[in-house]
PDB file of C-alpha atoms in Angstrom:
ATOM      1  CA  MET A 118      14.946 -83.291-118.638  1.00 79.00           C
ATOM      2  CA  ASP A 119      19.060 -83.835-118.897  1.00 79.00           C
ATOM      3  CA  PHE A 120      18.846 -78.852-118.538  1.00 78.00           C
ATOM      4  CA  LEU A 121      18.142 -80.503-114.968  1.00 79.00           C
ATOM      5  CA  PRO A 122      21.236 -81.289-113.360  1.00 79.00           C
ATOM      6  CA  GLY A 123      20.743 -85.560-111.807  1.00 81.00           C
ATOM      7  CA  PHE A 124      17.725 -85.156-114.280  1.00 83.00           C
ATOM      8  CA  SER A 125      19.036 -86.406-117.460  1.00 86.00           C
ATOM      9  CA  GLU A 126      17.372 -89.406-117.290  1.00 87.00           C
ATOM     10  CA  ILE A 127      13.549 -88.593-115.466  1.00 87.00           C
ATOM     11  CA  ARG A 128      11.181 -87.052-119.150  1.00 85.00           C
ATOM     12  CA  ALA A 129       9.220 -84.844-119.403  1.00 82.00           C
ATOM     13  CA  ALA A 130       6.088 -86.765-119.558  1.00 81.00           C
ATOM     14  CA  ASP A 131       7.319 -88.753-116.027  1.00 81.00           C
ATOM     15  CA  ILE A 132       5.612 -86.082-114.215  1.00 80.00           C
ATOM     16  CA  PRO A 133       2.192 -86.151-112.778  1.00 74.00           C
ATOM     17  CA  LYS A 134       0.416 -83.709-114.712  1.00 74.00           C
ATOM     18  CA  GLU A 135      -1.092 -82.806-111.562  1.00 70.00           C
ATOM     19  CA  LEU A 136       1.750 -81.338-111.065  1.00 74.00           C
ATOM     20  CA  LEU A 137       1.538 -79.156-113.724  1.00 75.00           C
ATOM     21  CA  TYR A 138       1.765 -75.519-114.020  1.00 71.00           C
ATOM     22  CA  GLU A 139      -1.329 -73.249-114.876  1.00 72.00           C
ATOM     23  CA  ASP A 140      -1.105 -69.651-115.131  1.00 70.00           C
ATOM     24  CA  GLU A 141      -2.228 -69.444-110.494  1.00 66.00           C
ATOM     25  CA  LYS A 142      -4.297 -71.983-111.112  1.00 70.00           C
ATOM     26  CA  PRO A 143      -6.306 -72.744-107.755  1.00 76.00           C
ATOM     27  CA  GLY A 144      -4.903 -76.304-105.636  1.00 80.00           C
ATOM     28  CA  ILE A 145      -1.483 -78.251-105.607  1.00 80.00           C
ATOM     29  CA  PRO A 146       0.967 -76.740-108.620  1.00 83.00           C
ATOM     30  CA  ALA A 147      -0.260 -74.022-107.271  1.00 84.00           C
ATOM     31  CA  ILE A 148       0.930 -74.029-103.607  1.00 86.00           C
ATOM     32  CA  LEU A 149       4.779 -75.646-104.824  1.00 85.00           C
ATOM     33  CA  TYR A 150       5.072 -72.989-107.029  1.00 86.00           C
ATOM     34  CA  LYS A 151       5.024 -70.253-104.074  1.00 88.00           C
ATOM     35  CA  MET A 152       6.832 -73.257-101.926  1.00 88.00           C
ATOM     36  CA  GLY A 153       9.427 -73.143-104.314  1.00 87.00           C
ATOM     37  CA  LYS A 154       9.468 -69.345-104.417  1.00 89.00           C
ATOM     38  CA  MET A 155      10.050 -69.217-100.347  1.00 90.00           C
ATOM     39  CA  LEU A 156      12.523 -72.168-100.475  1.00 89.00           C
ATOM     40  CA  PRO A 157      15.369 -69.489-100.808  1.00 89.00           C
ATOM     41  CA  ARG A 158      13.969 -67.612 -97.266  1.00 91.00           C
ATOM     42  CA  ALA A 159      13.958 -70.899 -95.902  1.00 90.00           C
ATOM     43  CA  ALA A 160      16.518 -71.173 -92.459  1.00 90.00           C
ATOM     44  CA  ALA A 161      17.588 -75.282 -93.753  1.00 91.00           C
ATOM     45  CA  GLY A 162      15.764 -77.067 -96.704  1.00 92.00           C
ATOM     46  CA  VAL A 163      15.110 -80.544 -94.972  1.00 92.00           C
ATOM     47  CA  LEU A 164      15.058 -83.974 -96.533  1.00 91.00           C
ATOM     48  CA  SER A 165      14.813 -87.254 -95.098  1.00 89.00           C
ATOM     49  CA  SER A 166      17.033 -89.264 -97.853  1.00 91.00           C
ATOM     50  CA  TRP A 167      20.549 -89.051 -98.119  1.00 90.00           C
ATOM     51  CA  GLU A 168      23.660 -87.249 -99.999  1.00 89.00           C
ATOM     52  CA  LYS A 169      25.023 -90.410-102.308  1.00 91.00           C
ATOM     53  CA  LEU A 170      22.006 -91.392-103.399  1.00 91.00           C
ATOM     54  CA  ASP A 171      20.965 -87.995-105.964  1.00 90.00           C
ATOM     55  CA  PRO A 172      24.292 -86.471-105.416  1.00 90.00           C
ATOM     56  CA  ASP A 173      23.786 -84.174-108.475  1.00 90.00           C
ATOM     57  CA  VAL A 174      19.907 -84.001-107.570  1.00 89.00           C
ATOM     58  CA  VAL A 175      22.093 -82.293-103.759  1.00 90.00           C
ATOM     59  CA  ASN A 176      24.944 -80.306-104.973  1.00 91.00           C
ATOM     60  CA  GLN A 177      22.160 -78.443-107.332  1.00 90.00           C
ATOM     61  CA  LEU A 178      20.492 -77.307-104.032  1.00 89.00           C
ATOM     62  CA  GLN A 179      22.650 -76.818-102.104  1.00 89.00           C
ATOM     63  CA  SER A 180      24.444 -74.193-103.659  1.00 90.00           C
ATOM     64  CA  ARG A 181      21.329 -72.719-104.022  1.00 88.00           C
ATOM     65  CA  LEU A 182      19.771 -72.312-100.521  1.00 88.00           C
ATOM     66  CA  HIS A 183      20.866 -70.603 -97.334  1.00 84.00           C
ATOM     67  CA  ASN A 184      20.938 -74.422 -95.368  1.00 90.00           C
ATOM     68  CA  PHE A 185      20.218 -77.998 -97.225  1.00 92.00           C
ATOM     69  CA  LEU A 186      20.544 -80.778 -95.292  1.00 93.00           C
ATOM     70  CA  GLU A 187      19.421 -84.495 -95.868  1.00 92.00           C
ATOM     71  CA  VAL A 188      18.394 -86.590 -92.414  1.00 92.00           C
ATOM     72  CA  GLY A 189      17.665 -89.783 -93.810  1.00 88.00           C
ATOM     73  CA  PRO A 190      16.562 -91.964 -94.170  1.00 88.00           C
ATOM     74  CA  LEU A 191      14.661 -91.574 -91.274  1.00 82.00           C
ATOM     75  CA  VAL A 192      13.464 -94.623 -91.037  1.00 76.00           C
ATOM     76  CA  LEU A 193      16.834 -96.719 -89.987  1.00 78.00           C
ATOM     77  CA  THR A 194      15.836 -93.643 -86.840  1.00 72.00           C
ATOM     78  CA  SER A 195      13.520 -94.277 -85.770  1.00 68.00           C
ATOM     79  CA  PRO A 196      13.203 -96.793 -83.248  1.00 61.00           C
ATOM     80  CA  ASP A 197      11.691-100.217 -84.233  1.00 63.00           C
ATOM     81  CA  PRO A 198       8.560-100.010 -84.131  1.00 63.00           C
ATOM     82  CA  VAL A 199       5.412-102.287 -83.136  1.00 61.00           C
ATOM     83  CA  MET A 200       4.326-103.237 -86.844  1.00 63.00           C
ATOM     84  CA  SER A 201       1.179-104.502 -87.506  1.00 69.00           C
ATOM     85  CA  ASP A 202       1.341-107.498 -90.384  1.00 74.00           C
ATOM     86  CA  PRO A 203      -2.062-109.842 -90.163  1.00 74.00           C
ATOM     87  CA  GLN A 204      -0.830-110.894 -93.363  1.00 76.00           C
ATOM     88  CA  CYS A 205       1.654-112.192 -92.053  1.00 82.00           C
ATOM     89  CA  CYS A 206       4.088-110.890 -94.903  1.00 83.00           C
ATOM     90  CA  LEU A 207       6.946-110.753 -92.673  1.00 83.00           C
ATOM     91  CA  GLU A 208       7.178-114.140 -91.844  1.00 86.00           C
ATOM     92  CA  TRP A 209       6.657-115.283 -94.761  1.00 89.00           C
ATOM     93  CA  LEU A 210       9.524-113.142 -96.332  1.00 90.00           C
ATOM     94  CA  ASP A 211      12.094-114.244 -93.838  1.00 90.00           C
ATOM     95  CA  LYS A 212      11.377-118.034 -95.384  1.00 92.00           C
ATOM     96  CA  GLN A 213      12.218-117.020 -98.825  1.00 91.00           C
ATOM     97  CA  LYS A 214      15.940-117.194-100.093  1.00 89.00           C
ATOM     98  CA  ARG A 215      17.570-114.425-100.255  1.00 86.00           C
ATOM     99  CA  GLY A 216      17.229-112.125-103.060  1.00 83.00           C
ATOM    100  CA  SER A 217      14.689-114.652-105.371  1.00 86.00           C
ATOM    101  CA  VAL A 218      11.192-112.481-103.838  1.00 88.00           C
ATOM    102  CA  LEU A 219       9.586-110.362-106.969  1.00 87.00           C
ATOM    103  CA  TYR A 220       7.903-106.909-105.965  1.00 83.00           C
ATOM    104  CA  VAL A 221       5.072-105.295-107.906  1.00 82.00           C
ATOM    105  CA  CYS A 222       4.487-101.954-107.494  1.00 73.00           C
ATOM    106  CA  PHE A 223       2.239 -99.864-110.691  1.00 63.00           C
ATOM    107  CA  GLY A 224       3.841 -96.748-111.844  1.00 49.00           C
ATOM    108  CA  SER A 225       1.031 -94.787-112.136  1.00 48.00           C
ATOM    109  CA  MET A 226      -1.409 -93.429-109.722  1.00 49.00           C
ATOM    110  CA  ILE A 227      -4.245 -95.156-111.027  1.00 55.00           C
ATOM    111  CA  MET A 228      -5.608 -99.054-110.803  1.00 66.00           C
ATOM    112  CA  PRO A 229      -4.886-100.783-113.700  1.00 72.00           C
ATOM    113  CA  PRO A 230      -7.752-101.761-115.287  1.00 79.00           C
ATOM    114  CA  PRO A 231      -9.527-106.189-114.826  1.00 83.00           C
ATOM    115  CA  HIS A 232      -8.341-107.410-118.027  1.00 87.00           C
ATOM    116  CA  GLU A 233      -4.282-105.667-117.530  1.00 83.00           C
ATOM    117  CA  LEU A 234      -4.243-106.801-113.199  1.00 82.00           C
ATOM    118  CA  ALA A 235      -5.125-110.187-114.853  1.00 88.00           C
ATOM    119  CA  GLU A 236      -2.620-110.159-117.845  1.00 89.00           C
ATOM    120  CA  LEU A 237      -0.706-109.432-114.118  1.00 85.00           C
ATOM    121  CA  ALA A 238      -1.757-112.548-112.468  1.00 86.00           C
ATOM    122  CA  GLU A 239      -0.863-114.697-115.790  1.00 89.00           C
ATOM    123  CA  ALA A 240       2.495-113.821-115.838  1.00 90.00           C
ATOM    124  CA  LEU A 241       3.167-114.126-112.623  1.00 87.00           C
ATOM    125  CA  GLU A 242       1.316-117.917-112.386  1.00 87.00           C
ATOM    126  CA  GLU A 243       3.746-118.332-114.997  1.00 87.00           C
ATOM    127  CA  CYS A 244       6.313-117.495-114.452  1.00 86.00           C
ATOM    128  CA  ASP A 245       6.058-119.532-110.174  1.00 87.00           C
ATOM    129  CA  SER A 246       8.449-117.500-108.502  1.00 85.00           C
ATOM    130  CA  PRO A 247       7.723-115.178-105.191  1.00 88.00           C
ATOM    131  CA  PHE A 248       6.153-112.224-105.082  1.00 87.00           C
ATOM    132  CA  LEU A 249       4.894-109.559-102.712  1.00 82.00           C
ATOM    133  CA  TRP A 250       2.488-107.329-104.107  1.00 74.00           C
ATOM    134  CA  PRO A 251       1.644-104.083-101.374  1.00 68.00           C
ATOM    135  CA  PHE A 252      -1.918-102.025-102.946  1.00 59.00           C
ATOM    136  CA  PHE A 253      -1.333 -99.096-102.575  1.00 54.00           C
ATOM    137  CA  GLY A 254       0.121 -95.402-105.219  1.00 49.00           C
ATOM    138  CA  ASP A 255       2.779 -95.026-107.434  1.00 52.00           C
ATOM    139  CA  GLN A 256       3.518 -92.955-109.749  1.00 66.00           C
ATOM    140  CA  ALA A 257       5.690 -92.679-113.559  1.00 74.00           C
ATOM    141  CA  LEU A 258       7.944 -90.845-112.406  1.00 80.00           C
ATOM    142  CA  ASN A 259       9.110 -93.132-109.402  1.00 81.00           C
ATOM    143  CA  THR A 260       9.372 -95.667-112.251  1.00 83.00           C
ATOM    144  CA  ARG A 261      11.343 -94.212-113.738  1.00 86.00           C
ATOM    145  CA  THR A 262      13.932 -93.158-110.977  1.00 89.00           C
ATOM    146  CA  VAL A 263      13.742 -96.807-109.911  1.00 90.00           C
ATOM    147  CA  GLU A 264      14.712 -98.156-113.953  1.00 91.00           C
ATOM    148  CA  ALA A 265      17.375 -95.126-114.745  1.00 91.00           C
ATOM    149  CA  ILE A 266      18.429 -93.533-112.396  1.00 92.00           C
ATOM    150  CA  TRP A 267      18.799 -95.652-109.494  1.00 93.00           C
ATOM    151  CA  LYS A 268      18.357 -98.541-112.079  1.00 94.00           C
ATOM    152  CA  ILE A 269      17.615-101.896-108.856  1.00 93.00           C
ATOM    153  CA  GLY A 270      14.183-101.911-110.951  1.00 91.00           C
ATOM    154  CA  VAL A 271      13.073-102.109-113.881  1.00 90.00           C
ATOM    155  CA  GLY A 272       9.242-100.793-115.068  1.00 85.00           C
ATOM    156  CA  ILE A 273       5.862-102.768-117.879  1.00 82.00           C
ATOM    157  CA  GLU A 274       7.594-102.743-121.657  1.00 81.00           C
ATOM    158  CA  GLY A 275       5.510 -99.888-123.730  1.00 78.00           C
ATOM    159  CA  GLY A 276       3.863 -99.115-119.632  1.00 74.00           C
ATOM    160  CA  THR A 277       1.048-101.706-120.365  1.00 78.00           C
ATOM    161  CA  ILE A 278       0.928-104.437-118.297  1.00 81.00           C
ATOM    162  CA  THR A 279       0.405-107.284-120.867  1.00 88.00           C
ATOM    163  CA  LYS A 280       1.488-111.304-119.158  1.00 90.00           C
ATOM    164  CA  ASP A 281       4.073-111.598-121.544  1.00 91.00           C
ATOM    165  CA  GLY A 282       5.607-107.845-120.674  1.00 89.00           C
ATOM    166  CA  VAL A 283       5.278-108.909-117.550  1.00 88.00           C
ATOM    167  CA  THR A 284       6.749-112.267-118.069  1.00 91.00           C
ATOM    168  CA  LYS A 285      10.158-109.998-119.515  1.00 91.00           C
ATOM    169  CA  ALA A 286      10.723-108.128-116.828  1.00 90.00           C
ATOM    170  CA  ILE A 287      10.096-111.182-114.172  1.00 90.00           C
ATOM    171  CA  LYS A 288      13.678-112.939-116.474  1.00 90.00           C
ATOM    172  CA  LEU A 289      14.917-109.632-116.988  1.00 93.00           C
ATOM    173  CA  ILE A 290      15.270-109.828-113.032  1.00 90.00           C
ATOM    174  CA  LEU A 291      16.029-113.463-111.737  1.00 88.00           C
ATOM    175  CA  SER A 292      17.436-114.555-115.185  1.00 90.00           C
ATOM    176  CA  THR A 293      20.087-112.883-116.613  1.00 94.00           C
ATOM    177  CA  GLU A 294      23.155-109.878-115.629  1.00 95.00           C
ATOM    178  CA  GLU A 295      21.630-107.147-116.085  1.00 95.00           C
ATOM    179  CA  GLY A 296      19.207-108.455-113.102  1.00 93.00           C
ATOM    180  CA  GLU A 297      22.119-109.171-110.955  1.00 94.00           C
ATOM    181  CA  GLN A 298      23.001-105.892-111.129  1.00 96.00           C
ATOM    182  CA  MET A 299      21.228-104.736-110.078  1.00 94.00           C
ATOM    183  CA  ARG A 300      20.082-106.663-106.770  1.00 92.00           C
ATOM    184  CA  LYS A 301      24.021-105.497-106.427  1.00 94.00           C
ATOM    185  CA  ASN A 302      22.746-101.771-106.934  1.00 95.00           C
ATOM    186  CA  VAL A 303      19.802-102.048-104.281  1.00 93.00           C
ATOM    187  CA  GLU A 304      22.410-103.549-102.180  1.00 93.00           C
ATOM    188  CA  HIS A 305      24.459-101.051-102.748  1.00 94.00           C
ATOM    189  CA  LEU A 306      22.040 -98.147-102.231  1.00 94.00           C
ATOM    190  CA  GLN A 307      21.142 -99.960 -98.747  1.00 92.00           C
ATOM    191  CA  ASP A 308      24.621 -99.688 -97.460  1.00 93.00           C
ATOM    192  CA  LEU A 309      24.588 -96.424 -98.267  1.00 92.00           C
ATOM    193  CA  ALA A 310      21.946 -95.173 -96.289  1.00 93.00           C
ATOM    194  CA  LEU A 311      23.168 -97.454 -93.356  1.00 91.00           C
ATOM    195  CA  ASP A 312      26.090 -94.847 -93.371  1.00 90.00           C
ATOM    196  CA  ALA A 313      24.607 -92.277 -93.270  1.00 90.00           C
ATOM    197  CA  VAL A 314      22.804 -92.730 -90.710  1.00 88.00           C
ATOM    198  CA  SER A 315      25.599 -93.811 -89.093  1.00 87.00           C
ATOM    199  CA  ASN A 316      28.230 -91.077 -87.402  1.00 83.00           C
ATOM    200  CA  GLY A 317      27.492 -89.856 -91.437  1.00 87.00           C
ATOM    201  CA  SER A 318      26.479 -87.522 -93.659  1.00 90.00           C
ATOM    202  CA  SER A 319      22.466 -87.142 -92.495  1.00 91.00           C
ATOM    203  CA  SER A 320      23.868 -87.614 -88.813  1.00 90.00           C
ATOM    204  CA  LYS A 321      25.831 -85.434 -88.952  1.00 91.00           C
ATOM    205  CA  ASN A 322      22.797 -83.373 -90.756  1.00 91.00           C
ATOM    206  CA  PHE A 323      20.374 -83.837 -87.996  1.00 90.00           C
ATOM    207  CA  GLU A 324      23.148 -81.990 -85.982  1.00 91.00           C
ATOM    208  CA  ALA A 325      22.831 -79.264 -87.277  1.00 91.00           C
ATOM    209  CA  LEU A 326      18.823 -79.428 -87.677  1.00 91.00           C
ATOM    210  CA  LEU A 327      18.922 -79.368 -84.204  1.00 91.00           C
ATOM    211  CA  GLU A 328      21.453 -76.414 -83.905  1.00 91.00           C
ATOM    212  CA  VAL A 329      18.634 -74.216 -86.270  1.00 90.00           C
ATOM    213  CA  VAL A 330      15.740 -75.411 -84.452  1.00 89.00           C
ATOM    214  CA  THR A 331      16.748 -75.080 -80.714  1.00 89.00           C
ATOM    215  CA  LYS A 332      18.128 -71.293 -81.816  1.00 81.00           C
TER     216      LYS A 332
END
């Protein structure tokens, strides 16, 4: 999709089919289409992200919208919540060596079939690396963004979970220069996010948003 600024690494197949627009059929695609048509008329467009994460996309939106403001990540500007952690994941993470824990998530809205889950579990067991495996939905567009644009993770080769594919991905992340660069990229994005919310672009954009809503 290199005809869209900032989307050169995104493939048409990465877009969830549920979002494809077809002749004003009712549903989410039609709603998104109508929202897109109305967006240029909005007093402001607000996104919980920060300018340096996807600068090409930001520049394009700023050129097309009256007042496009990135004010995030909002999670960094919110008071620390009283977090419920019944599984003690945070306590466990604090005990692990820095940069040693695998984060497992799926590039699909659908839970993989049992035989693929078994392949994944066997690969994790064989690699003997600590891992965190949250059970919530993800999707292919996020996978592609993480892997090809931000370069902070890797998808499973072929898109189907196999023991060999997972093992290969784990070794790439933990035992290669490419994996080391991914971890450096994560730290770099983290620094950019912190800068944005501490008197940076997001902080200034939030002040601009307050002016819009209080007029």
